[in-house]
Tab-separated table of C-alpha atoms in Angstrom:
chain	number	residue	atom	x	y	z
A	1	MET	CA	36.372	38.798	20.291
A	2	LYS	CA	39.182	36.259	20.414
A	3	VAL	CA	38.014	32.658	20.637
A	4	CYS	CA	39.861	29.344	20.894
A	5	VAL	CA	37.936	26.150	20.110
A	6	VAL	CA	39.600	22.904	21.146
A	7	GLY	CA	38.440	20.035	18.956
A	8	THR	CA	37.573	20.150	15.255
A	9	GLY	CA	34.895	17.508	15.290
A	10	TYR	CA	31.272	18.181	14.511
A	11	VAL	CA	30.546	20.619	17.344
A	12	GLY	CA	33.932	22.334	17.453
A	13	LEU	CA	34.292	22.976	13.746
A	14	VAL	CA	30.737	24.269	13.360
A	15	ALA	CA	31.021	26.509	16.430
A	16	GLY	CA	34.421	27.905	15.493
A	17	THR	CA	33.416	28.575	11.912
A	18	CYS	CA	30.159	30.281	12.869
A	19	PHE	CA	31.886	32.486	15.457
A	20	ALA	CA	34.362	33.518	12.742
A	21	GLU	CA	31.523	34.195	10.289
A	22	TYR	CA	30.211	36.805	12.724
A	23	GLY	CA	33.532	38.652	12.828
A	24	ASN	CA	35.368	37.038	15.742
A	25	ASP	CA	39.012	35.948	15.567
A	26	VAL	CA	38.896	32.180	15.997
A	27	ILE	CA	41.612	29.567	16.268
A	28	CYS	CA	40.543	25.921	16.132
A	29	ILE	CA	42.886	23.446	17.789
A	30	ASP	CA	43.254	19.726	17.187
A	31	LYS	CA	46.089	17.362	18.018
A	32	ASP	CA	45.483	15.459	14.778
A	33	GLU	CA	48.085	16.992	12.456
A	34	LYS	CA	46.552	15.519	9.300
A	35	LYS	CA	43.143	16.953	10.125
A	36	ILE	CA	44.634	20.404	10.688
A	37	THR	CA	46.655	20.193	7.452
A	38	ASP	CA	43.532	19.133	5.548
A	39	LEU	CA	41.460	21.948	7.048
A	40	LYS	CA	44.030	24.496	5.909
A	41	LYS	CA	43.628	23.054	2.405
A	42	GLY	CA	39.849	23.289	2.625
A	43	ILE	CA	39.335	19.553	3.164
A	44	ILE	CA	36.503	19.156	5.678
A	45	PRO	CA	36.480	16.012	7.886
A	46	ILE	CA	32.688	15.882	8.201
A	47	TYR	CA	29.739	16.275	5.871
A	48	GLU	CA	27.520	19.197	6.846
A	49	PRO	CA	25.637	21.280	4.271
A	50	GLY	CA	27.121	24.763	3.906
A	51	LEU	CA	30.076	24.200	6.238
A	52	SER	CA	32.778	23.807	3.595
A	53	GLU	CA	31.997	27.180	2.024
A	54	LEU	CA	32.023	28.961	5.394
A	55	VAL	CA	35.327	27.387	6.425
A	56	GLU	CA	36.986	28.299	3.131
A	57	ARG	CA	35.785	31.917	3.186
A	58	ASN	CA	36.658	32.657	6.809
A	59	TYR	CA	40.046	30.932	6.545
A	60	LYS	CA	40.943	32.972	3.454
A	61	GLU	CA	39.843	36.188	5.152
A	62	GLY	CA	41.996	35.395	8.202
A	63	ARG	CA	39.270	35.219	10.835
A	64	LEU	CA	39.549	31.434	11.134
A	65	LYS	CA	42.846	29.726	11.874
A	66	PHE	CA	43.792	26.090	12.484
A	67	SER	CA	46.635	24.815	14.650
A	68	THR	CA	47.876	21.843	16.647
A	69	SER	CA	49.272	24.141	19.353
A	70	LEU	CA	46.876	24.473	22.258
A	71	LYS	CA	49.352	26.852	23.896
A	72	ASP	CA	49.055	29.299	21.000
A	73	GLY	CA	45.290	29.040	21.055
A	74	VAL	CA	44.941	29.627	24.783
A	75	GLU	CA	47.449	32.466	24.978
A	76	SER	CA	45.856	34.383	22.103
A	77	SER	CA	42.224	34.030	23.265
A	78	GLU	CA	39.876	35.145	26.001
A	79	PHE	CA	37.359	32.338	25.451
A	80	VAL	CA	38.508	28.710	25.384
A	81	PHE	CA	35.776	26.341	24.226
A	82	ILE	CA	36.296	22.658	25.022
A	83	ALA	CA	34.574	20.755	22.220
A	84	VAL	CA	36.226	17.344	22.267
A	85	GLY	CA	34.505	13.985	22.119
A	86	THR	CA	32.725	12.414	25.094
A	87	PRO	CA	32.069	8.865	23.844
A	88	THR	CA	30.124	6.289	25.790
A	89	SER	CA	32.286	4.238	28.156
A	90	ASP	CA	31.737	0.567	28.897
A	91	ASN	CA	29.370	1.318	31.791
A	92	GLY	CA	27.225	3.737	29.782
A	93	SER	CA	28.619	6.942	31.273
A	94	ALA	CA	30.260	9.682	29.210
A	95	ASP	CA	34.013	9.185	28.865
A	96	LEU	CA	35.515	12.499	30.004
A	97	ARG	CA	39.206	11.720	29.575
A	98	PHE	CA	39.604	14.086	26.626
A	99	VAL	CA	37.776	16.916	28.416
A	100	PHE	CA	39.952	16.575	31.507
A	101	ALA	CA	43.159	16.290	29.468
A	102	VAL	CA	42.325	19.561	27.700
A	103	ALA	CA	41.436	21.212	31.014
A	104	GLU	CA	44.841	20.271	32.441
A	105	GLU	CA	46.728	21.600	29.432
A	106	VAL	CA	44.678	24.801	29.371
A	107	GLY	CA	45.621	25.405	32.994
A	108	LYS	CA	49.298	24.889	32.239
A	109	THR	CA	49.315	27.279	29.278
A	110	MET	CA	47.159	30.146	30.605
A	111	ASN	CA	48.752	33.597	30.492
A	112	GLY	CA	45.907	35.586	32.052
A	113	TYR	CA	42.172	35.555	32.748
A	114	LYS	CA	40.237	33.060	30.605
A	115	ILE	CA	36.634	31.964	30.261
A	116	ILE	CA	36.750	28.195	29.866
A	117	VAL	CA	33.595	26.909	28.214
A	118	ASP	CA	32.343	23.333	28.340
A	119	LYS	CA	30.793	22.984	24.856
A	120	SER	CA	31.006	19.209	24.794
A	121	THR	CA	27.979	17.379	26.129
A	122	VAL	CA	29.043	16.438	29.648
A	123	PRO	CA	27.322	15.018	32.747
A	124	VAL	CA	26.224	17.213	35.618
A	125	GLY	CA	29.190	18.076	37.801
A	126	THR	CA	31.764	18.088	35.003
A	127	ALA	CA	32.365	21.835	35.241
A	128	ASP	CA	33.266	21.407	38.920
A	129	LYS	CA	35.899	18.851	37.953
A	130	VAL	CA	37.221	21.026	35.130
A	131	LYS	CA	37.520	23.923	37.560
A	132	GLU	CA	39.415	21.750	40.023
A	133	ILE	CA	41.828	20.493	37.354
A	134	VAL	CA	42.532	23.966	35.963
A	135	SER	CA	43.045	25.374	39.486
A	136	LYS	CA	45.776	22.822	40.138
A	137	ASN	CA	47.671	23.946	37.064
A	138	THR	CA	47.471	27.756	37.069
A	139	LYS	CA	47.637	30.818	39.287
A	140	HIS	CA	45.771	32.949	36.790
A	141	PRO	CA	42.094	33.834	37.328
A	142	PHE	CA	39.488	32.048	35.227
A	143	ASP	CA	35.824	31.103	35.067
A	144	VAL	CA	34.274	27.859	33.901
A	145	VAL	CA	31.016	28.076	31.968
A	146	SER	CA	28.595	25.471	30.643
A	147	ASN	CA	27.267	26.260	27.157
A	148	PRO	CA	25.550	23.157	25.763
A	149	GLU	CA	25.054	22.832	22.011
A	150	PHE	CA	21.686	22.150	20.390
A	151	LEU	CA	22.715	21.411	16.813
A	152	LYS	CA	20.871	19.096	14.453
A	153	GLU	CA	23.146	17.297	12.040
A	154	GLY	CA	22.225	18.378	8.548
A	155	ALA	CA	21.036	21.783	9.801
A	156	ALA	CA	23.871	22.731	12.146
A	157	ILE	CA	24.812	26.008	10.467
A	158	GLU	CA	21.271	27.336	10.642
A	159	ASP	CA	20.889	26.105	14.238
A	160	PHE	CA	24.070	27.869	15.351
A	161	MET	CA	23.501	31.080	13.398
A	162	ARG	CA	19.862	31.415	14.449
A	163	PRO	CA	19.495	29.480	17.706
A	164	GLU	CA	16.078	29.027	19.301
A	165	ARG	CA	17.857	29.777	22.554
A	166	VAL	CA	21.358	30.022	23.967
A	167	VAL	CA	21.870	28.371	27.351
A	168	ILE	CA	24.663	29.698	29.566
A	169	GLY	CA	25.486	28.153	32.914
A	170	ALA	CA	27.756	30.449	34.926
A	171	GLU	CA	28.675	31.281	38.513
A	172	SER	CA	30.355	34.563	37.620
A	173	GLU	CA	28.381	37.610	36.511
A	174	ASN	CA	31.360	38.715	34.421
A	175	ALA	CA	31.551	35.379	32.598
A	176	ALA	CA	27.796	35.381	31.966
A	177	LYS	CA	27.980	38.944	30.629
A	178	LYS	CA	30.939	38.182	28.353
A	179	MET	CA	29.226	35.043	27.014
A	180	SER	CA	26.055	37.020	26.335
A	181	GLU	CA	28.085	39.605	24.423
A	182	LEU	CA	29.678	36.850	22.344
A	183	TYR	CA	26.311	35.401	21.423
A	184	SER	CA	24.336	38.642	21.068
A	185	PRO	CA	24.732	38.862	17.244
A	186	PHE	CA	23.179	35.397	16.936
A	187	VAL	CA	19.912	36.333	18.677
A	188	LEU	CA	18.994	39.613	17.017
A	189	ASN	CA	15.687	37.947	16.143
A	190	GLY	CA	14.737	38.150	19.813
A	191	ASN	CA	15.282	34.540	20.790
A	192	PRO	CA	16.499	34.307	24.386
A	193	ILE	CA	19.879	33.917	25.992
A	194	ILE	CA	19.014	31.959	29.124
A	195	THR	CA	21.421	32.245	32.035
A	196	MET	CA	21.243	29.665	34.817
A	197	SER	CA	23.394	27.697	37.217
A	198	ILE	CA	26.123	25.534	35.728
A	199	ARG	CA	24.545	22.277	36.863
A	200	SER	CA	21.175	23.289	35.459
A	201	ALA	CA	22.783	24.055	32.104
A	202	GLU	CA	24.580	20.715	32.068
A	203	LEU	CA	21.332	18.891	32.770
A	204	THR	CA	19.302	20.914	30.258
A	205	LYS	CA	21.103	19.355	27.288
A	206	TYR	CA	20.473	15.815	28.524
A	207	ALA	CA	16.869	16.589	29.418
A	208	CYS	CA	16.163	17.939	25.920
A	209	ASN	CA	17.684	14.997	24.093
A	210	ALA	CA	16.107	12.429	26.410
A	211	PHE	CA	12.678	14.001	25.906
A	212	LEU	CA	13.008	13.981	22.112
A	213	ALA	CA	14.226	10.388	22.208
A	214	THR	CA	11.182	9.575	24.344
A	215	LYS	CA	8.849	10.994	21.686
A	216	ILE	CA	10.513	8.861	19.023
A	217	SER	CA	10.310	5.640	21.019
A	218	PHE	CA	6.718	6.403	22.000
A	219	VAL	CA	5.536	6.898	18.426
A	220	ASN	CA	7.423	3.800	17.306
A	221	GLU	CA	5.507	1.756	19.857
A	222	ILE	CA	2.240	3.294	18.667
A	223	ALA	CA	3.187	2.462	15.063
A	224	ASN	CA	3.958	-1.118	16.049
A	225	LEU	CA	0.556	-1.282	17.725
A	226	CYS	CA	-1.014	0.018	14.505
A	227	ASP	CA	0.556	-2.942	12.695
A	228	ALA	CA	-1.008	-5.323	15.203
A	229	LEU	CA	-4.449	-3.675	15.218
A	230	GLY	CA	-4.807	-2.859	11.537
A	231	ALA	CA	-4.747	0.906	12.130
A	232	ASN	CA	-2.794	3.436	10.037
A	233	TYR	CA	-0.074	5.284	11.925
A	234	ASP	CA	0.074	8.156	9.443
A	235	ASP	CA	-3.534	8.994	10.337
A	236	VAL	CA	-2.816	8.623	14.042
A	237	ARG	CA	0.203	10.922	13.690
A	238	LYS	CA	-1.911	13.645	12.098
A	239	GLY	CA	-4.463	13.343	14.872
A	240	MET	CA	-1.750	13.652	17.509
A	241	GLY	CA	0.248	16.401	15.823
A	242	THR	CA	-2.660	18.824	15.579
A	243	ASP	CA	-2.904	18.843	19.374
A	244	SER	CA	-0.940	21.952	20.375
A	245	ARG	CA	0.148	20.267	23.590
A	246	ILE	CA	1.929	17.582	21.563
A	247	GLY	CA	3.033	19.281	18.340
A	248	ARG	CA	4.028	17.798	15.003
A	249	GLN	CA	7.771	17.435	15.489
A	250	PHE	CA	9.407	14.076	16.228
A	251	LEU	CA	6.211	12.120	15.563
A	252	TYR	CA	7.561	10.163	12.605
A	253	ALA	CA	7.721	6.413	13.129
A	254	GLY	CA	10.569	4.366	11.728
A	255	ILE	CA	13.382	2.020	12.614
A	256	GLY	CA	14.721	3.934	15.593
A	257	TYR	CA	17.009	6.846	16.327
A	258	GLY	CA	20.780	6.854	16.037
A	259	GLY	CA	23.583	9.376	15.729
A	260	SER	CA	26.118	10.910	18.061
A	261	CYS	CA	23.692	12.498	20.531
A	262	PHE	CA	20.497	10.655	21.426
A	263	PRO	CA	21.935	7.175	22.141
A	264	LYS	CA	24.978	8.491	23.989
A	265	ASP	CA	23.089	11.121	25.974
A	266	VAL	CA	20.267	8.783	26.985
A	267	ARG	CA	22.784	6.265	28.336
A	268	ALA	CA	24.808	8.941	30.106
A	269	LEU	CA	21.673	10.344	31.743
A	270	LEU	CA	20.684	6.867	32.920
A	271	ARG	CA	24.153	6.365	34.388
A	272	THR	CA	24.070	9.749	36.130
A	273	ALA	CA	20.665	8.949	37.639
A	274	GLU	CA	21.928	5.567	38.790
A	275	GLU	CA	24.930	7.137	40.513
A	276	VAL	CA	22.694	9.382	42.641
A	277	ASN	CA	20.114	6.637	43.266
A	278	ALA	CA	17.380	8.365	41.255
A	279	PRO	CA	16.482	5.749	38.615
A	280	MET	CA	14.699	6.977	35.488
A	281	HIS	CA	12.337	4.175	34.499
A	282	ILE	CA	10.812	5.975	31.503
A	283	ILE	CA	14.210	6.797	30.013
A	284	GLN	CA	15.363	3.201	30.476
A	285	SER	CA	12.309	2.073	28.527
A	286	VAL	CA	13.126	4.597	25.798
A	287	GLU	CA	16.542	2.993	25.389
A	288	ASP	CA	15.099	-0.543	25.374
A	289	VAL	CA	12.365	0.300	22.867
A	290	ASN	CA	14.824	1.955	20.493
A	291	GLU	CA	17.204	-0.983	20.457
A	292	LYS	CA	14.316	-3.328	19.673
A	293	GLN	CA	12.953	-0.992	16.986
A	294	LYS	CA	16.171	-1.298	15.006
A	295	THR	CA	15.254	-4.939	14.297
A	296	ARG	CA	11.664	-4.138	13.281
A	297	LEU	CA	12.305	-4.135	9.540
A	298	THR	CA	14.450	-7.249	9.752
A	299	ASP	CA	11.562	-9.054	11.445
A	300	LYS	CA	9.255	-7.998	8.598
A	301	ILE	CA	11.759	-9.322	6.051
A	302	PHE	CA	12.044	-12.686	7.767
A	303	GLU	CA	8.272	-12.864	8.119
A	304	HIS	CA	7.734	-12.122	4.421
A	305	PHE	CA	10.196	-14.758	3.259
A	306	LYS	CA	9.003	-17.149	5.990
A	307	SER	CA	12.607	-17.849	6.953
A	308	THR	CA	15.671	-16.301	8.507
A	309	ASP	CA	17.831	-18.049	5.891
A	310	MET	CA	18.693	-15.337	3.391
A	311	LYS	CA	21.132	-17.365	1.274
A	312	GLY	CA	20.488	-16.646	-2.392
A	313	LYS	CA	18.642	-13.412	-1.564
A	314	THR	CA	19.889	-9.981	-2.663
A	315	PHE	CA	18.788	-6.706	-1.061
A	316	GLY	CA	19.202	-3.213	-2.484
A	317	ILE	CA	19.550	-0.657	0.303
A	318	TRP	CA	18.891	3.067	-0.021
A	319	GLY	CA	20.489	5.071	2.785
A	320	LEU	CA	23.070	4.178	5.438
A	321	SER	CA	23.591	7.272	7.627
A	322	PHE	CA	21.491	7.608	10.762
A	323	LYS	CA	19.586	10.528	9.209
A	324	PRO	CA	19.621	12.535	5.974
A	325	GLY	CA	21.958	15.486	5.590
A	326	THR	CA	24.943	13.847	7.265
A	327	ASP	CA	27.577	11.160	6.742
A	328	ASP	CA	27.397	10.198	10.419
A	329	MET	CA	27.125	6.440	10.907
A	330	ARG	CA	27.254	6.366	14.696
A	331	GLU	CA	24.477	4.132	16.064
A	332	ALA	CA	22.788	4.142	12.640
A	333	PRO	CA	19.853	1.683	12.437
A	334	SER	CA	21.339	0.407	9.165
A	335	ILE	CA	24.180	-1.227	11.120
A	336	PRO	CA	22.302	-3.960	13.040
A	337	LEU	CA	19.987	-4.547	10.065
A	338	ILE	CA	22.810	-5.118	7.596
A	339	TYR	CA	24.766	-7.212	10.081
A	340	GLU	CA	21.739	-9.443	10.615
A	341	LEU	CA	21.046	-9.911	6.904
A	342	HIS	CA	24.721	-10.556	6.181
A	343	LYS	CA	24.944	-13.058	9.042
A	344	ASN	CA	22.029	-14.943	7.523
A	345	GLY	CA	23.645	-15.191	4.102
A	346	ALA	CA	22.161	-12.286	2.149
A	347	LYS	CA	23.953	-10.375	-0.580
A	348	ILE	CA	23.651	-6.645	0.104
A	349	GLN	CA	24.001	-3.778	-2.371
A	350	VAL	CA	24.044	-0.256	-0.931
A	351	PHE	CA	24.044	3.433	-1.792
A	352	ASP	CA	24.069	6.587	0.337
A	353	PRO	CA	24.520	10.151	-0.978
A	354	ALA	CA	27.067	11.054	1.716
A	355	ALA	CA	27.980	8.123	3.965
A	356	MET	CA	29.605	5.663	1.568
A	357	GLU	CA	33.113	6.335	2.863
A	358	THR	CA	32.298	6.539	6.581
A	359	SER	CA	30.188	3.376	6.348
A	360	LYS	CA	33.173	1.307	5.244
A	361	TYR	CA	34.334	1.192	8.854
A	362	TYR	CA	31.212	-0.868	9.604
A	363	PHE	CA	30.419	-2.636	6.336
A	364	ASP	CA	33.635	-3.154	4.373
A	365	GLY	CA	33.539	-6.735	3.087
A	366	LYS	CA	29.875	-7.155	4.010
A	367	VAL	CA	28.247	-5.086	1.252
A	368	GLU	CA	28.720	-4.104	-2.366
A	369	TYR	CA	28.815	-0.347	-2.911
A	370	LYS	CA	26.962	1.056	-5.929
A	371	LYS	CA	27.414	4.399	-7.691
A	372	ASP	CA	23.750	5.354	-7.501
A	373	ALA	CA	20.509	4.302	-5.848
A	374	TYR	CA	19.073	2.470	-8.829
A	375	GLY	CA	22.256	0.454	-9.188
A	376	THR	CA	21.544	-1.215	-5.860
A	377	LEU	CA	18.306	-2.671	-7.241
A	378	GLU	CA	19.704	-4.594	-10.215
A	379	GLY	CA	18.886	-8.231	-9.604
A	380	ALA	CA	17.693	-7.561	-6.037
A	381	ASP	CA	14.868	-9.482	-4.403
A	382	ALA	CA	13.739	-6.391	-2.507
A	383	MET	CA	14.468	-2.714	-1.957
A	384	LEU	CA	15.073	-1.431	1.596
A	385	LEU	CA	14.782	2.283	2.409
A	386	LEU	CA	16.720	3.032	5.605
A	387	THR	CA	17.476	6.785	5.422
A	388	GLU	CA	14.990	9.362	4.153
A	389	TRP	CA	17.250	11.401	1.887
A	390	ARG	CA	15.328	13.915	-0.240
A	391	GLU	CA	16.447	12.321	-3.477
A	392	PHE	CA	14.673	9.141	-2.414
A	393	ARG	CA	11.309	10.881	-1.861
A	394	GLU	CA	9.895	10.698	-5.393
A	395	PRO	CA	11.811	8.047	-7.321
A	396	ASP	CA	10.897	6.463	-10.645
A	397	PHE	CA	8.799	3.578	-9.380
A	398	ASN	CA	8.460	2.039	-12.838
A	399	LYS	CA	12.247	1.905	-13.046
A	400	ILE	CA	12.418	0.402	-9.548
A	401	LYS	CA	9.924	-2.234	-10.592
A	402	SER	CA	11.869	-3.097	-13.732
A	403	LEU	CA	15.135	-3.557	-11.823
A	404	LEU	CA	13.854	-5.703	-8.957
A	405	LYS	CA	13.284	-9.430	-9.329
A	406	SER	CA	9.866	-8.828	-7.819
A	407	PRO	CA	8.109	-5.562	-6.852
A	408	LEU	CA	8.917	-5.682	-3.120
A	409	ILE	CA	9.775	-2.680	-0.916
A	410	PHE	CA	10.549	-2.536	2.815
A	411	ASP	CA	10.292	1.119	3.848
A	412	GLY	CA	11.876	1.818	7.228
A	413	ARG	CA	11.040	5.534	7.105
A	414	ASN	CA	7.412	5.552	5.862
A	415	GLN	CA	8.294	7.656	2.839
A	416	TYR	CA	5.769	6.285	0.391
A	417	LYS	CA	1.985	6.070	0.429
A	418	PRO	CA	0.723	2.499	0.813
A	419	SER	CA	-2.216	3.263	-1.491
A	420	LEU	CA	0.141	4.359	-4.291
A	421	MET	CA	2.388	1.358	-3.770
A	422	ASN	CA	-0.573	-1.003	-4.008
A	423	GLU	CA	-1.840	0.795	-7.121
A	424	LEU	CA	1.571	0.374	-8.763
A	425	GLY	CA	1.630	-3.323	-7.930
A	426	PHE	CA	4.251	-3.328	-5.188
A	427	THR	CA	4.235	-5.509	-2.123
A	428	TYR	CA	4.958	-2.786	0.395
A	429	TYR	CA	5.947	-2.945	4.057
A	430	SER	CA	6.345	0.110	6.266
A	431	ILE	CA	6.180	0.896	9.985
A	432	GLY	CA	2.569	1.070	11.159
A	433	ASN	CA	1.048	2.119	7.836
A	434	ARG	CA	-1.146	0.067	5.531
């Protein structure tokens, strides 16, 4: 099948590449000429395990093309996926300017029937507006479909290639059938393609992310309560996770969620609910709890040193990205923590396996970048673990101890066992564990 994907960001590039991997002819469009030039050279704008190899192979074999010409992409394709950014606007709603601009241009360049697919995460009712915009700019027949993405950064290739489910929101039986045909090779394992109304599909994405964010904020509050009561959250987590009604996933306490999806989607859902006078009190609490949780480790640092004055103190930080497996710094918990320590006079030494370059937008001039994790600890008063990269799971604790001024660790991701840390002579702080 012939597919056009508009936008070569995280969702668009992964989707386009995976469609090409399964034999489709795909053209990815972006107005950023440098990005398109780089992609043709095999330079990938995002860090995602396995993506670079797939892009290179499919580009060389001619199934995957890159262009700045939306006209060429639309005219040569039956499916047009809109996968541009929908950042949070000042009032918390999703900013749809890029979606609507693409919809207008698609309408102007159509040369026949097209299936226009909203792949970007968009509020309920967006497809109606896209349909209206396209209708004003074309006489050709078309259908608008909602096809929300459910990709986890760091595992996006696997998620797209072997989805737990594919959600298709469509009014037209033909569009639903064509979309099902496009996705059929991805669900040979028997996982479902779920067809529903467009508005239901649009809401499904927000409902999923809001629910997962709710689990995270809930367990963070339980972990904070464990700190206050002298309980051990790791034990509580095991007790909860073995209940089949709850499950083990998303029960890990820490310093809050971040990234491109959860924060943005929670706020957009709250704004949507506000607009239709159906306030979501639980989801508002989820947002409030998460923002507060990002300062949890900072509070422990100030409490340990019995002061907020960090002048003369040096901190070695392991991990900057919002989660392992990505260089994404959007809404990363490391941002408010580092800002607060820097504001209070601390010297900060950092390392991240993937996010060193992207983090410079936030931290340039505020931190000293080191070539490896252990380098951040030389002369530091404490080590801070902020992202649970695999290479941080079983470090050389004797080496850590020798590099630090004193054996002090603040673990924002509960990676290490308190009993082992105590045995090795560390003063160890985590979230809810003791």
